């Protein structure tokens, strides 16, 4: 990970065979396994960070811009390709990505990182680790990122610029050789152009239309004796989830205005 030159978790995952990564704009990524990937996000992939799922029920996927950690704090990334729902739950249909961060004990002292460029205009990260007491270790960090929105196919400004501020901590205590206690928390804030969310609204609106046509087809097949009630219920669930995502995006746009 350190030698890859990557600046985000999706960039790191590009290096894993069988993992597909699509960057939609300056702040949005879609990550899938075994070719199951679309612009609305992969909703059949379980992603865990330190054993906790980061799946969002809002759109049945992961907000990768919200997982903007200092990459030097990542210990390892494990990828399981293929169905894993029996062991891991409903989201692990196509695979599991398990991300483990380093213990505060292993990140003592001061660490800084600075990057700049044409697309990644500014990335500054600071992390400090200290020993609070024997076998009690603390790590705090802060990260600031600015990304240019890029251009459209006709050369015009895409207006998807992204600014992110993030901070967090991790506290590890080892009261005995057999016991490790961990407490950690993060807070993040992101800003991006309103044109970016307009593009998302347009994409999800088209998806709602496609889902609606799909329901009509499934119901027609069911009435003709070809399909079954499970197919109808699945199509209705997918439409309801997409409509919820659209409603959330519209509320988000209204708040931005």
mmCIF file of C-alpha atoms in Angstrom:
data_model
loop_
_atom_site.group_PDB
_atom_site.id
_atom_site.type_symbol
_atom_site.label_atom_id
_atom_site.label_comp_id
_atom_site.label_asym_id
_atom_site.label_seq_id
_atom_site.Cartn_x
_atom_site.Cartn_y
_atom_site.Cartn_z
ATOM 1 C CA UNK A 1 0.000 0.000 0.000
ATOM 2 C CA UNK A 2 2.783 2.412 0.937
ATOM 3 C CA UNK A 3 4.650 1.893 -2.341
ATOM 4 C CA UNK A 4 1.583 1.967 -4.578
ATOM 5 C CA UNK A 5 1.364 5.765 -4.710
ATOM 6 C CA UNK A 6 -2.382 5.535 -4.121
ATOM 7 C CA UNK A 7 -4.115 8.394 -2.301
ATOM 8 C CA UNK A 8 -7.537 6.781 -1.667
ATOM 9 C CA UNK A 9 -8.833 3.356 -0.681
ATOM 10 C CA UNK A 10 -10.484 2.796 -4.110
ATOM 11 C CA UNK A 11 -7.099 3.490 -5.742
ATOM 12 C CA UNK A 12 -5.544 0.804 -3.551
ATOM 13 C CA UNK A 13 -8.296 -1.669 -4.457
ATOM 14 C CA UNK A 14 -7.486 -1.207 -8.160
ATOM 15 C CA UNK A 15 -4.357 -3.275 -7.485
ATOM 16 C CA UNK A 16 -6.346 -6.329 -6.374
ATOM 17 C CA UNK A 17 -7.087 -8.897 -9.116
ATOM 18 C CA UNK A 18 -10.820 -9.384 -9.568
ATOM 19 C CA UNK A 19 -11.767 -6.036 -8.022
ATOM 20 C CA UNK A 20 -13.234 -3.443 -10.400
ATOM 21 C CA UNK A 21 -13.122 0.255 -9.527
ATOM 22 C CA UNK A 22 -14.965 3.032 -11.345
ATOM 23 C CA UNK A 23 -14.369 6.677 -10.444
ATOM 24 C CA UNK A 24 -17.571 8.506 -11.300
ATOM 25 C CA UNK A 25 -16.446 12.033 -10.412
ATOM 26 C CA UNK A 26 -14.071 13.785 -8.017
ATOM 27 C CA UNK A 27 -15.782 12.392 -4.904
ATOM 28 C CA UNK A 28 -17.630 9.248 -6.002
ATOM 29 C CA UNK A 29 -16.393 5.737 -6.656
ATOM 30 C CA UNK A 30 -18.081 2.438 -7.398
ATOM 31 C CA UNK A 31 -16.280 -0.741 -6.359
ATOM 32 C CA UNK A 32 -17.341 -4.236 -7.382
ATOM 33 C CA UNK A 33 -16.048 -7.792 -7.530
ATOM 34 C CA UNK A 34 -16.156 -10.266 -10.415
ATOM 35 C CA UNK A 35 -17.480 -7.695 -12.872
ATOM 36 C CA UNK A 36 -20.589 -6.750 -10.880
ATOM 37 C CA UNK A 37 -20.222 -2.983 -11.123
ATOM 38 C CA UNK A 38 -22.400 -0.043 -12.108
ATOM 39 C CA UNK A 39 -22.436 3.722 -11.755
ATOM 40 C CA UNK A 40 -25.004 3.563 -8.930
ATOM 41 C CA UNK A 41 -22.677 1.505 -6.760
ATOM 42 C CA UNK A 42 -22.292 -2.203 -6.060
ATOM 43 C CA UNK A 43 -25.040 -3.317 -3.686
ATOM 44 C CA UNK A 44 -23.894 -6.920 -3.368
ATOM 45 C CA UNK A 45 -20.458 -6.366 -1.851
ATOM 46 C CA UNK A 46 -19.780 -6.380 1.890
ATOM 47 C CA UNK A 47 -17.122 -3.881 3.042
ATOM 48 C CA UNK A 48 -15.756 -4.057 6.590
ATOM 49 C CA UNK A 49 -13.364 -1.676 8.341
ATOM 50 C CA UNK A 50 -11.923 -3.054 11.585
ATOM 51 C CA UNK A 51 -14.695 -5.639 11.668
ATOM 52 C CA UNK A 52 -17.580 -3.176 11.279
ATOM 53 C CA UNK A 53 -19.629 -2.877 8.125
ATOM 54 C CA UNK A 54 -19.638 0.487 6.317
ATOM 55 C CA UNK A 55 -22.602 -0.474 4.140
ATOM 56 C CA UNK A 56 -25.178 2.314 3.807
ATOM 57 C CA UNK A 57 -28.865 1.326 3.591
ATOM 58 C CA UNK A 58 -29.499 4.654 1.857
ATOM 59 C CA UNK A 59 -28.528 3.253 -1.536
ATOM 60 C CA UNK A 60 -27.367 -0.290 -0.761
ATOM 61 C CA UNK A 61 -23.681 0.497 -1.103
ATOM 62 C CA UNK A 62 -20.652 2.282 0.342
ATOM 63 C CA UNK A 63 -19.873 6.011 0.355
ATOM 64 C CA UNK A 64 -16.181 5.657 -0.502
ATOM 65 C CA UNK A 65 -15.563 9.392 -0.111
ATOM 66 C CA UNK A 66 -16.478 8.962 3.571
ATOM 67 C CA UNK A 67 -13.720 6.350 4.002
ATOM 68 C CA UNK A 68 -10.903 8.837 3.380
ATOM 69 C CA UNK A 69 -8.366 7.531 5.897
ATOM 70 C CA UNK A 70 -4.644 8.241 6.143
ATOM 71 C CA UNK A 71 -3.437 5.266 4.094
ATOM 72 C CA UNK A 72 -0.336 4.809 6.218
ATOM 73 C CA UNK A 73 -2.693 3.738 9.034
ATOM 74 C CA UNK A 74 -4.008 0.816 6.948
ATOM 75 C CA UNK A 75 -2.430 -2.452 8.047
ATOM 76 C CA UNK A 76 -3.881 -4.802 5.432
ATOM 77 C CA UNK A 77 -6.778 -5.320 3.033
ATOM 78 C CA UNK A 78 -8.262 -8.778 2.554
ATOM 79 C CA UNK A 79 -10.528 -9.551 -0.410
ATOM 80 C CA UNK A 80 -12.762 -12.600 -0.760
ATOM 81 C CA UNK A 81 -14.099 -13.026 -4.287
ATOM 82 C CA UNK A 82 -17.306 -14.935 -4.760
ATOM 83 C CA UNK A 83 -20.410 -15.614 -2.667
ATOM 84 C CA UNK A 84 -19.896 -15.382 1.076
ATOM 85 C CA UNK A 85 -23.394 -14.741 2.418
ATOM 86 C CA UNK A 86 -23.488 -17.985 4.427
ATOM 87 C CA UNK A 87 -20.655 -16.741 6.643
ATOM 88 C CA UNK A 88 -20.824 -12.962 6.301
ATOM 89 C CA UNK A 89 -24.472 -12.018 5.726
ATOM 90 C CA UNK A 90 -26.774 -10.771 3.000
ATOM 91 C CA UNK A 91 -24.471 -8.158 1.476
ATOM 92 C CA UNK A 92 -21.666 -10.621 0.736
ATOM 93 C CA UNK A 93 -23.302 -11.928 -2.441
ATOM 94 C CA UNK A 94 -20.351 -11.264 -4.750
ATOM 95 C CA UNK A 95 -17.534 -10.825 -2.264
ATOM 96 C CA UNK A 96 -16.119 -9.330 0.933
ATOM 97 C CA UNK A 97 -13.538 -6.571 1.410
ATOM 98 C CA UNK A 98 -12.066 -6.495 4.910
ATOM 99 C CA UNK A 99 -9.907 -3.455 5.769
ATOM 100 C CA UNK A 100 -7.859 -3.550 8.975
ATOM 101 C CA UNK A 101 -6.140 -0.480 10.406
ATOM 102 C CA UNK A 102 -2.981 -0.508 12.487
ATOM 103 C CA UNK A 103 -3.037 -0.530 16.264
ATOM 104 C CA UNK A 104 -2.245 2.759 17.983
ATOM 105 C CA UNK A 105 0.728 0.913 19.483
ATOM 106 C CA UNK A 106 2.221 0.537 15.987
ATOM 107 C CA UNK A 107 1.757 4.197 14.987
ATOM 108 C CA UNK A 108 3.689 6.057 17.646
ATOM 109 C CA UNK A 109 5.236 9.445 16.929
ATOM 110 C CA UNK A 110 4.503 12.095 14.296
ATOM 111 C CA UNK A 111 3.631 11.341 10.674
ATOM 112 C CA UNK A 112 2.764 13.857 7.948
ATOM 113 C CA UNK A 113 1.918 13.579 4.278
ATOM 114 C CA UNK A 114 1.473 16.286 1.659
ATOM 115 C CA UNK A 115 0.515 15.899 -2.000
ATOM 116 C CA UNK A 116 -0.452 18.317 -4.758
ATOM 117 C CA UNK A 117 -1.157 18.193 -8.471
ATOM 118 C CA UNK A 118 -3.616 19.113 -11.202
ATOM 119 C CA UNK A 119 -6.413 16.733 -10.185
ATOM 120 C CA UNK A 120 -5.476 16.167 -6.548
ATOM 121 C CA UNK A 121 -4.948 19.848 -5.836
ATOM 122 C CA UNK A 122 -4.160 19.483 -2.146
ATOM 123 C CA UNK A 123 -3.934 16.586 0.277
ATOM 124 C CA UNK A 124 -2.514 17.117 3.748
ATOM 125 C CA UNK A 125 -2.551 14.513 6.486
ATOM 126 C CA UNK A 126 -1.165 14.595 10.022
ATOM 127 C CA UNK A 127 -1.139 11.759 12.525
ATOM 128 C CA UNK A 128 0.331 11.586 16.014
ATOM 129 C CA UNK A 129 0.638 8.583 18.302
ATOM 130 C CA UNK A 130 1.473 8.630 22.008
ATOM 131 C CA UNK A 131 1.655 6.332 25.026
ATOM 132 C CA UNK A 132 -0.778 7.479 27.720
ATOM 133 C CA UNK A 133 0.135 4.801 30.278
ATOM 134 C CA UNK A 134 1.767 1.389 30.273
ATOM 135 C CA UNK A 135 -0.059 -0.674 27.627
ATOM 136 C CA UNK A 136 -2.398 2.249 26.762
ATOM 137 C CA UNK A 137 -1.831 3.896 23.385
ATOM 138 C CA UNK A 138 -3.536 6.757 21.553
ATOM 139 C CA UNK A 139 -3.535 7.860 17.918
ATOM 140 C CA UNK A 140 -5.131 11.051 16.570
ATOM 141 C CA UNK A 141 -5.180 12.239 12.978
ATOM 142 C CA UNK A 142 -6.510 14.920 10.676
ATOM 143 C CA UNK A 143 -6.766 14.995 6.887
ATOM 144 C CA UNK A 144 -7.699 17.704 4.394
ATOM 145 C CA UNK A 145 -8.322 16.995 0.701
ATOM 146 C CA UNK A 146 -9.142 19.142 -2.332
ATOM 147 C CA UNK A 147 -9.837 17.541 -5.708
ATOM 148 C CA UNK A 148 -10.489 19.254 -9.014
ATOM 149 C CA UNK A 149 -13.719 18.299 -10.737
ATOM 150 C CA UNK A 150 -12.068 17.642 -14.095
ATOM 151 C CA UNK A 151 -13.644 18.284 -17.490
ATOM 152 C CA UNK A 152 -16.454 16.831 -19.551
ATOM 153 C CA UNK A 153 -16.038 15.181 -22.954
ATOM 154 C CA UNK A 154 -16.561 18.529 -24.709
ATOM 155 C CA UNK A 155 -13.792 20.139 -22.651
ATOM 156 C CA UNK A 156 -16.064 22.159 -20.381
ATOM 157 C CA UNK A 157 -15.660 22.224 -16.591
ATOM 158 C CA UNK A 158 -17.389 19.265 -14.923
ATOM 159 C CA UNK A 159 -17.946 21.322 -11.741
ATOM 160 C CA UNK A 160 -17.612 18.310 -9.441
ATOM 161 C CA UNK A 161 -14.871 19.813 -7.243
ATOM 162 C CA UNK A 162 -14.608 18.140 -3.858
ATOM 163 C CA UNK A 163 -13.296 19.368 -0.522
ATOM 164 C CA UNK A 164 -13.060 17.037 2.471
ATOM 165 C CA UNK A 165 -12.073 17.533 6.107
ATOM 166 C CA UNK A 166 -11.646 14.556 8.390
ATOM 167 C CA UNK A 167 -10.353 13.856 11.899
ATOM 168 C CA UNK A 168 -10.402 10.935 14.279
ATOM 169 C CA UNK A 169 -8.743 8.963 17.034
ATOM 170 C CA UNK A 170 -8.017 5.416 18.148
ATOM 171 C CA UNK A 171 -7.320 4.271 21.702
ATOM 172 C CA UNK A 172 -5.893 0.787 22.362
ATOM 173 C CA UNK A 173 -5.457 -0.728 25.803
ATOM 174 C CA UNK A 174 -3.936 -4.106 26.652
ATOM 175 C CA UNK A 175 -4.896 -4.909 30.270
ATOM 176 C CA UNK A 176 -3.620 -8.474 29.785
ATOM 177 C CA UNK A 177 -1.877 -10.484 27.058
ATOM 178 C CA UNK A 178 -5.219 -12.110 26.196
ATOM 179 C CA UNK A 179 -7.310 -8.905 26.188
ATOM 180 C CA UNK A 180 -7.208 -5.911 23.859
ATOM 181 C CA UNK A 181 -9.704 -3.039 24.180
ATOM 182 C CA UNK A 182 -10.177 -0.566 21.320
ATOM 183 C CA UNK A 183 -12.116 2.698 21.201
ATOM 184 C CA UNK A 184 -12.138 4.772 18.044
ATOM 185 C CA UNK A 185 -14.145 7.508 16.355
ATOM 186 C CA UNK A 186 -14.118 9.737 13.287
ATOM 187 C CA UNK A 187 -15.813 12.909 12.121
ATOM 188 C CA UNK A 188 -15.885 14.083 8.508
ATOM 189 C CA UNK A 189 -17.268 16.952 6.451
ATOM 190 C CA UNK A 190 -17.424 17.174 2.662
ATOM 191 C CA UNK A 191 -18.308 19.911 0.190
ATOM 192 C CA UNK A 192 -18.865 19.491 -3.505
ATOM 193 C CA UNK A 193 -20.408 21.417 -6.378
ATOM 194 C CA UNK A 194 -24.170 21.389 -6.755
ATOM 195 C CA UNK A 195 -23.713 20.300 -10.386
ATOM 196 C CA UNK A 196 -22.242 17.065 -9.088
ATOM 197 C CA UNK A 197 -25.404 16.176 -7.211
ATOM 198 C CA UNK A 198 -27.480 17.207 -10.235
ATOM 199 C CA UNK A 199 -25.587 14.597 -12.247
ATOM 200 C CA UNK A 200 -26.332 11.987 -9.565
ATOM 201 C CA UNK A 201 -30.011 12.953 -9.538
ATOM 202 C CA UNK A 202 -30.158 12.585 -13.313
ATOM 203 C CA UNK A 203 -28.566 9.121 -13.154
ATOM 204 C CA UNK A 204 -30.840 7.894 -10.370
ATOM 205 C CA UNK A 205 -33.927 9.331 -12.111
ATOM 206 C CA UNK A 206 -33.094 7.281 -15.199
ATOM 207 C CA UNK A 207 -32.594 4.250 -12.992
ATOM 208 C CA UNK A 208 -36.044 4.751 -11.434
ATOM 209 C CA UNK A 209 -37.527 4.726 -14.936
ATOM 210 C CA UNK A 210 -35.697 1.524 -15.796
ATOM 211 C CA UNK A 211 -36.814 -0.112 -12.546
ATOM 212 C CA UNK A 212 -40.421 0.886 -13.278
ATOM 213 C CA UNK A 213 -40.253 -0.689 -16.735
ATOM 214 C CA UNK A 214 -38.699 -3.783 -15.174
ATOM 215 C CA UNK A 215 -41.616 -4.132 -12.742
ATOM 216 C CA UNK A 216 -44.105 -3.886 -15.600
ATOM 217 C CA UNK A 217 -42.275 -6.661 -17.447
ATOM 218 C CA UNK A 218 -42.003 -8.886 -14.365
ATOM 219 C CA UNK A 219 -45.679 -8.428 -13.500
ATOM 220 C CA UNK A 220 -46.659 -9.200 -17.095
ATOM 221 C CA UNK A 221 -44.605 -12.407 -16.966
ATOM 222 C CA UNK A 222 -46.147 -13.322 -13.621
ATOM 223 C CA UNK A 223 -49.687 -12.777 -14.886
ATOM 224 C CA UNK A 224 -48.815 -14.924 -17.908
ATOM 225 C CA UNK A 225 -47.713 -17.750 -15.638
ATOM 226 C CA UNK A 226 -43.997 -17.449 -16.445
ATOM 227 C CA UNK A 227 -42.600 -15.665 -13.367
ATOM 228 C CA UNK A 228 -43.286 -15.984 -9.661
ATOM 229 C CA UNK A 229 -44.141 -13.732 -6.719
ATOM 230 C CA UNK A 230 -40.501 -13.640 -5.592
ATOM 231 C CA UNK A 231 -39.460 -11.971 -8.851
ATOM 232 C CA UNK A 232 -42.190 -9.356 -8.415
ATOM 233 C CA UNK A 233 -41.220 -8.691 -4.795
ATOM 234 C CA UNK A 234 -37.536 -8.369 -5.710
ATOM 235 C CA UNK A 235 -38.309 -5.875 -8.491
ATOM 236 C CA UNK A 236 -40.550 -3.841 -6.173
ATOM 237 C CA UNK A 237 -37.835 -3.785 -3.486
ATOM 238 C CA UNK A 238 -35.223 -2.571 -5.984
ATOM 239 C CA UNK A 239 -37.561 0.189 -7.192
ATOM 240 C CA UNK A 240 -38.360 1.289 -3.624
ATOM 241 C CA UNK A 241 -34.647 1.438 -2.756
ATOM 242 C CA UNK A 242 -33.864 3.516 -5.845
ATOM 243 C CA UNK A 243 -36.776 5.876 -5.151
ATOM 244 C CA UNK A 244 -35.485 6.315 -1.583
ATOM 245 C CA UNK A 245 -32.053 7.160 -2.942
ATOM 246 C CA UNK A 246 -33.587 9.748 -5.300
ATOM 247 C CA UNK A 247 -35.588 11.310 -2.459
ATOM 248 C CA UNK A 248 -32.433 11.525 -0.329
ATOM 249 C CA UNK A 249 -30.516 13.198 -3.155
ATOM 250 C CA UNK A 250 -33.305 15.750 -3.664
ATOM 251 C CA UNK A 251 -33.297 16.562 0.063
ATOM 252 C CA UNK A 252 -29.524 16.869 -0.043
ATOM 253 C CA UNK A 253 -29.724 19.261 -2.990
ATOM 254 C CA UNK A 254 -32.331 21.374 -1.219
ATOM 255 C CA UNK A 255 -30.069 21.626 1.837
ATOM 256 C CA UNK A 256 -27.161 22.704 -0.362
ATOM 257 C CA UNK A 257 -29.282 25.453 -1.949
#
